[in-house]
mmCIF file of C-alpha atoms in Angstrom:
data_model
loop_
_atom_site.group_PDB
_atom_site.id
_atom_site.type_symbol
_atom_site.label_atom_id
_atom_site.label_comp_id
_atom_site.label_asym_id
_atom_site.label_seq_id
_atom_site.Cartn_x
_atom_site.Cartn_y
_atom_site.Cartn_z
ATOM 1 C CA GLY O 650 -49.361 27.063 8.145
ATOM 2 C CA ALA O 651 -48.140 29.097 11.078
ATOM 3 C CA VAL O 652 -46.175 32.210 10.163
ATOM 4 C CA VAL O 653 -43.926 34.445 12.217
ATOM 5 C CA SER O 654 -43.012 37.776 10.674
ATOM 6 C CA GLN O 655 -39.673 39.175 11.846
ATOM 7 C CA HIS O 656 -38.536 42.746 11.166
ATOM 8 C CA PRO O 657 -36.250 44.235 10.211
ATOM 9 C CA SER O 658 -34.431 41.630 8.134
ATOM 10 C CA ARG O 659 -31.258 43.704 8.132
ATOM 11 C CA VAL O 660 -30.194 46.663 10.188
ATOM 12 C CA ILE O 661 -27.030 48.689 10.472
ATOM 13 C CA CYS O 662 -26.681 50.918 13.482
ATOM 14 C CA LYS O 663 -24.045 53.078 15.070
ATOM 15 C CA SER O 664 -22.244 51.977 18.176
ATOM 16 C CA GLY O 665 -24.043 53.160 21.288
ATOM 17 C CA THR O 666 -27.522 53.221 19.801
ATOM 18 C CA SER O 667 -30.384 50.814 20.456
ATOM 19 C CA VAL O 668 -32.083 48.546 17.986
ATOM 20 C CA LYS O 669 -35.494 46.901 18.283
ATOM 21 C CA ILE O 670 -36.346 43.645 16.548
ATOM 22 C CA GLU O 671 -39.975 42.558 16.265
ATOM 23 C CA CYS O 672 -41.502 39.139 15.850
ATOM 24 C CA ARG O 673 -45.213 38.842 15.136
ATOM 25 C CA SER O 674 -47.193 35.632 14.916
ATOM 26 C CA LEU O 675 -49.635 36.212 12.094
ATOM 27 C CA ASP O 676 -52.089 33.361 12.391
ATOM 28 C CA PHE O 677 -51.673 31.859 15.826
ATOM 29 C CA GLN O 678 -51.215 32.914 19.411
ATOM 30 C CA ALA O 679 -47.592 32.666 20.453
ATOM 31 C CA THR O 680 -47.673 31.764 24.118
ATOM 32 C CA THR O 681 -43.928 31.201 24.168
ATOM 33 C CA MET O 682 -41.221 32.991 22.230
ATOM 34 C CA PHE O 683 -37.598 31.935 22.010
ATOM 35 C CA TRP O 684 -34.811 34.277 20.953
ATOM 36 C CA TYR O 685 -31.631 32.902 19.426
ATOM 37 C CA ARG O 686 -28.370 34.396 18.332
ATOM 38 C CA GLN O 687 -26.187 32.958 15.596
ATOM 39 C CA PHE O 688 -22.641 33.937 14.705
ATOM 40 C CA PRO O 689 -21.394 33.188 11.184
ATOM 41 C CA LYS O 690 -21.060 29.489 10.473
ATOM 42 C CA GLN O 691 -22.051 28.624 14.029
ATOM 43 C CA SER O 692 -25.019 27.131 15.784
ATOM 44 C CA LEU O 693 -28.114 28.854 17.106
ATOM 45 C CA MET O 694 -27.572 29.783 20.717
ATOM 46 C CA LEU O 695 -30.612 30.321 22.897
ATOM 47 C CA MET O 696 -30.612 33.757 24.502
ATOM 48 C CA ALA O 697 -33.918 33.793 26.333
ATOM 49 C CA THR O 698 -37.396 32.335 26.616
ATOM 50 C CA SER O 699 -40.441 34.497 27.173
ATOM 51 C CA ASN O 700 -44.015 33.633 27.958
ATOM 52 C CA GLU O 701 -46.775 36.098 27.208
ATOM 53 C CA GLY O 702 -47.252 38.500 30.056
ATOM 54 C CA SER O 703 -44.235 37.286 32.025
ATOM 55 C CA LYS O 704 -40.642 38.359 32.353
ATOM 56 C CA ALA O 705 -38.221 36.608 30.074
ATOM 57 C CA THR O 706 -35.912 33.897 31.346
ATOM 58 C CA TYR O 707 -32.385 34.518 30.148
ATOM 59 C CA GLU O 708 -29.722 31.908 29.521
ATOM 60 C CA GLN O 709 -26.533 32.029 31.509
ATOM 61 C CA GLY O 710 -24.151 34.642 30.200
ATOM 62 C CA VAL O 711 -26.802 36.720 28.430
ATOM 63 C CA GLU O 712 -27.056 40.257 29.829
ATOM 64 C CA LYS O 713 -30.714 40.946 30.471
ATOM 65 C CA ASP O 714 -30.122 44.689 30.738
ATOM 66 C CA LYS O 715 -28.525 44.703 27.322
ATOM 67 C CA PHE O 716 -30.981 42.436 25.554
ATOM 68 C CA LEU O 717 -34.440 43.581 26.591
ATOM 69 C CA ILE O 718 -37.238 41.221 25.711
ATOM 70 C CA ASN O 719 -40.895 42.173 25.812
ATOM 71 C CA HIS O 720 -43.726 39.752 25.207
ATOM 72 C CA ALA O 721 -46.708 41.829 26.118
ATOM 73 C CA SER O 722 -49.198 40.218 23.761
ATOM 74 C CA LEU O 723 -49.859 36.811 22.272
ATOM 75 C CA THR O 724 -48.880 38.024 18.822
ATOM 76 C CA LEU O 725 -45.890 40.261 19.421
ATOM 77 C CA SER O 726 -42.504 39.874 21.038
ATOM 78 C CA THR O 727 -39.629 42.324 20.766
ATOM 79 C CA LEU O 728 -35.900 42.137 21.401
ATOM 80 C CA THR O 729 -34.135 45.430 21.997
ATOM 81 C CA VAL O 730 -30.370 45.521 21.848
ATOM 82 C CA THR O 731 -29.430 48.486 24.003
ATOM 83 C CA SER O 732 -26.231 50.473 23.608
ATOM 84 C CA ALA O 733 -25.138 48.216 20.794
ATOM 85 C CA HIS O 734 -21.455 47.568 20.176
ATOM 86 C CA PRO O 735 -19.671 45.886 17.264
ATOM 87 C CA GLU O 736 -19.475 42.614 19.196
ATOM 88 C CA ASP O 737 -23.291 42.529 19.210
ATOM 89 C CA SER O 738 -23.226 42.184 15.425
ATOM 90 C CA SER O 739 -24.891 38.871 14.742
ATOM 91 C CA PHE O 740 -27.906 37.104 13.282
ATOM 92 C CA TYR O 741 -30.889 37.143 15.630
ATOM 93 C CA ILE O 742 -33.825 34.839 15.074
ATOM 94 C CA CYS O 743 -37.024 34.223 16.990
ATOM 95 C CA SER O 744 -39.051 31.049 17.314
ATOM 96 C CA ALA O 745 -42.640 30.937 18.525
ATOM 97 C CA ARG O 746 -44.822 28.229 19.973
ATOM 98 C CA GLY O 747 -48.549 28.282 20.549
ATOM 99 C CA ASP O 748 -50.753 25.980 22.591
ATOM 100 C CA GLN O 749 -52.561 24.824 19.464
ATOM 101 C CA GLN O 750 -49.446 23.757 17.629
ATOM 102 C CA GLY O 751 -48.341 20.162 17.390
ATOM 103 C CA PRO O 752 -45.219 18.659 18.965
ATOM 104 C CA TYR O 753 -43.069 19.980 16.181
ATOM 105 C CA GLY O 754 -44.678 23.398 16.142
ATOM 106 C CA TYR O 755 -41.727 25.720 16.502
ATOM 107 C CA THR O 756 -42.232 28.483 13.962
ATOM 108 C CA PHE O 757 -39.191 30.562 13.161
ATOM 109 C CA GLY O 758 -39.000 34.115 11.990
ATOM 110 C CA SER O 759 -36.807 34.864 9.000
ATOM 111 C CA GLY O 760 -34.085 36.407 11.136
ATOM 112 C CA THR O 761 -32.455 39.807 11.554
ATOM 113 C CA ARG O 762 -28.890 40.495 10.549
ATOM 114 C CA LEU O 763 -27.549 43.206 12.845
ATOM 115 C CA THR O 764 -24.382 45.091 12.016
ATOM 116 C CA VAL O 765 -23.057 47.598 14.521
ATOM 117 C CA VAL O 766 -20.542 50.072 13.116
ATOM 118 C CA ALA L 876 -22.288 19.514 28.071
ATOM 119 C CA GLN L 877 -23.197 19.319 24.421
ATOM 120 C CA LYS L 878 -26.633 17.797 24.052
ATOM 121 C CA ILE L 879 -26.599 17.551 20.276
ATOM 122 C CA THR L 880 -23.489 16.458 18.399
ATOM 123 C CA GLN L 881 -23.015 16.787 14.684
ATOM 124 C CA THR L 882 -19.559 15.508 13.821
ATOM 125 C CA GLN L 883 -19.512 16.431 10.140
ATOM 126 C CA PRO L 884 -18.700 20.123 9.646
ATOM 127 C CA GLY L 885 -18.978 19.715 5.888
ATOM 128 C CA MET L 886 -20.218 17.116 3.427
ATOM 129 C CA PHE L 887 -20.161 16.772 -0.334
ATOM 130 C CA VAL L 888 -22.588 14.736 -2.381
ATOM 131 C CA GLN L 889 -23.140 14.375 -6.073
ATOM 132 C CA GLU L 890 -26.487 15.311 -7.510
ATOM 133 C CA LYS L 891 -29.037 12.455 -7.465
ATOM 134 C CA GLU L 892 -27.059 10.536 -4.857
ATOM 135 C CA ALA L 893 -28.211 9.923 -1.279
ATOM 136 C CA VAL L 894 -26.424 11.441 1.707
ATOM 137 C CA THR L 895 -26.579 10.804 5.441
ATOM 138 C CA LEU L 896 -26.003 13.580 7.960
ATOM 139 C CA ASP L 897 -25.106 12.341 11.409
ATOM 140 C CA CYS L 898 -26.588 13.448 14.702
ATOM 141 C CA THR L 899 -26.231 12.037 18.185
ATOM 142 C CA TYR L 900 -27.942 13.368 21.255
ATOM 143 C CA ASP L 901 -27.743 13.177 25.000
ATOM 144 C CA THR L 902 -30.706 13.309 27.336
ATOM 145 C CA SER L 903 -31.986 11.579 30.433
ATOM 146 C CA ASP L 904 -35.606 12.396 29.582
ATOM 147 C CA GLN L 905 -37.868 9.600 28.376
ATOM 148 C CA SER L 906 -39.970 12.014 26.374
ATOM 149 C CA TYR L 907 -38.206 14.203 23.846
ATOM 150 C CA GLY L 908 -38.364 15.263 20.236
ATOM 151 C CA LEU L 909 -35.751 15.396 17.514
ATOM 152 C CA PHE L 910 -35.807 17.838 14.636
ATOM 153 C CA TRP L 911 -33.869 18.578 11.495
ATOM 154 C CA TYR L 912 -33.773 22.041 9.969
ATOM 155 C CA LYS L 913 -32.280 23.360 6.768
ATOM 156 C CA GLN L 914 -30.760 26.836 6.764
ATOM 157 C CA PRO L 915 -29.899 28.294 3.353
ATOM 158 C CA SER L 916 -27.630 31.302 3.033
ATOM 159 C CA SER L 917 -30.634 33.598 3.466
ATOM 160 C CA GLY L 918 -30.776 32.504 7.103
ATOM 161 C CA GLU L 919 -34.327 31.235 7.401
ATOM 162 C CA MET L 920 -34.861 28.000 9.300
ATOM 163 C CA ILE L 921 -36.771 25.469 7.241
ATOM 164 C CA PHE L 922 -38.318 22.586 9.184
ATOM 165 C CA LEU L 923 -37.612 19.258 7.514
ATOM 166 C CA ILE L 924 -38.604 16.393 9.758
ATOM 167 C CA TYR L 925 -39.556 15.442 13.320
ATOM 168 C CA GLN L 926 -39.198 12.273 15.370
ATOM 169 C CA GLY L 927 -40.782 11.819 18.766
ATOM 170 C CA SER L 928 -39.020 9.608 21.275
ATOM 171 C CA TYR L 929 -42.011 7.281 21.482
ATOM 172 C CA ASP L 930 -42.489 7.025 17.734
ATOM 173 C CA GLU L 931 -41.757 3.450 16.744
ATOM 174 C CA GLN L 932 -41.399 4.086 13.054
ATOM 175 C CA ASN L 933 -38.733 6.252 11.482
ATOM 176 C CA ALA L 934 -40.119 9.557 10.258
ATOM 177 C CA THR L 935 -40.221 10.258 6.540
ATOM 178 C CA GLU L 936 -41.087 13.441 4.650
ATOM 179 C CA GLY L 937 -40.671 13.180 0.906
ATOM 180 C CA ARG L 938 -36.954 12.845 0.156
ATOM 181 C CA TYR L 939 -36.079 13.186 3.839
ATOM 182 C CA SER L 940 -36.028 10.326 6.288
ATOM 183 C CA LEU L 941 -34.781 10.118 9.824
ATOM 184 C CA ASN L 942 -32.850 7.040 10.879
ATOM 185 C CA PHE L 943 -33.770 6.909 14.562
ATOM 186 C CA GLN L 944 -31.726 4.519 16.696
ATOM 187 C CA LYS L 945 -32.910 5.147 20.223
ATOM 188 C CA ALA L 946 -30.491 2.829 22.012
ATOM 189 C CA ARG L 947 -27.562 4.481 20.291
ATOM 190 C CA LYS L 948 -29.117 7.946 20.743
ATOM 191 C CA SER L 949 -28.695 8.785 17.134
ATOM 192 C CA ALA L 950 -31.031 10.538 14.709
ATOM 193 C CA ASN L 951 -29.368 10.691 11.333
ATOM 194 C CA LEU L 952 -30.962 12.529 8.425
ATOM 195 C CA VAL L 953 -31.008 10.794 5.083
ATOM 196 C CA ILE L 954 -31.582 12.877 1.981
ATOM 197 C CA SER L 955 -32.321 10.786 -1.076
ATOM 198 C CA ALA L 956 -31.840 11.903 -4.677
ATOM 199 C CA SER L 957 -29.914 15.047 -3.753
ATOM 200 C CA GLN L 958 -30.639 18.208 -5.670
ATOM 201 C CA LEU L 959 -28.499 21.301 -6.164
ATOM 202 C CA GLY L 960 -31.010 23.237 -4.073
ATOM 203 C CA ASP L 961 -30.227 21.015 -1.104
ATOM 204 C CA SER L 962 -26.918 22.826 -0.634
ATOM 205 C CA ALA L 963 -27.267 24.516 2.761
ATOM 206 C CA MET L 964 -26.505 24.190 6.464
ATOM 207 C CA TYR L 965 -28.375 21.429 8.224
ATOM 208 C CA PHE L 966 -29.055 21.517 11.937
ATOM 209 C CA CYS L 967 -30.162 18.723 14.217
ATOM 210 C CA ALA L 968 -32.102 19.884 17.271
ATOM 211 C CA MET L 969 -33.748 18.376 20.335
ATOM 212 C CA ARG L 970 -36.630 19.351 22.548
ATOM 213 C CA GLU L 971 -36.404 17.732 25.951
ATOM 214 C CA GLY L 972 -39.535 16.927 27.904
ATOM 215 C CA ARG L 973 -43.084 16.532 26.709
ATOM 216 C CA ALA L 974 -44.311 18.169 23.552
ATOM 217 C CA ASN L 975 -46.191 20.889 25.429
ATOM 218 C CA SER L 976 -43.419 21.483 27.935
ATOM 219 C CA GLY L 977 -42.585 24.831 26.379
ATOM 220 C CA TYR L 978 -38.908 24.004 26.272
ATOM 221 C CA ALA L 979 -36.626 25.539 23.688
ATOM 222 C CA LEU L 980 -34.831 23.562 21.036
ATOM 223 C CA ASN L 981 -31.148 22.810 21.537
ATOM 224 C CA PHE L 982 -29.218 22.859 18.296
ATOM 225 C CA GLY L 983 -26.123 21.054 17.114
ATOM 226 C CA LYS L 984 -23.281 22.870 15.400
ATOM 227 C CA GLY L 985 -24.580 22.028 11.982
ATOM 228 C CA THR L 986 -23.338 20.349 8.833
ATOM 229 C CA SER L 987 -22.692 22.282 5.657
ATOM 230 C CA LEU L 988 -23.872 20.239 2.692
ATOM 231 C CA LEU L 989 -22.704 20.961 -0.824
ATOM 232 C CA VAL L 990 -24.387 19.187 -3.709
ATOM 233 C CA THR L 991 -22.253 19.051 -6.823
ATOM 234 C CA PRO L 992 -23.434 18.532 -10.414
#
């Protein structure tokens, strides 16, 4: 089945630094990538949608200069949290779709737990 | 406005019993898809079952079945013969539009299920 590899699984960084999270589709071409954020015991909140080769579309309230999304190839999308602060500590998870996948073909990465200290 | 509503923050069920997790949705689209995911404490999103809006029969996948009542806009998940390993968060999600629309999934707030011996 389709697999999305997400790294790192956990990261601790100092306040003010930047962190990059990668999602790679291993066996399919991810034409669309979705990035979600999840606070403890809460729902997944969509941050942005990116299509390969295009700029990401951010949801209302998500700072695009803070959360930089790059989807330069059909197998790799990255989320960079710039100048991270403790309130950015959260669980980030990507979900990829490819043209060849069926109607329920949303493949999730395993998530990244970010802690900003 | 909330598109997916899960009214049960937490549920208990005894091992080997069946349990129903509620989900109602709101959409004006004729074509949409409904999903259930399981999220254990590790954070990964495990796809359980899918129901398309035009599917006439309720979806079933092993011990999981989806009770789809289109007129009532409900898509309840039924887990039969509960196992201890079923203890996790369960999320109902909806994709609006056609299957290849490229739209993201909207998630409900989730239900925490605890299976007791």
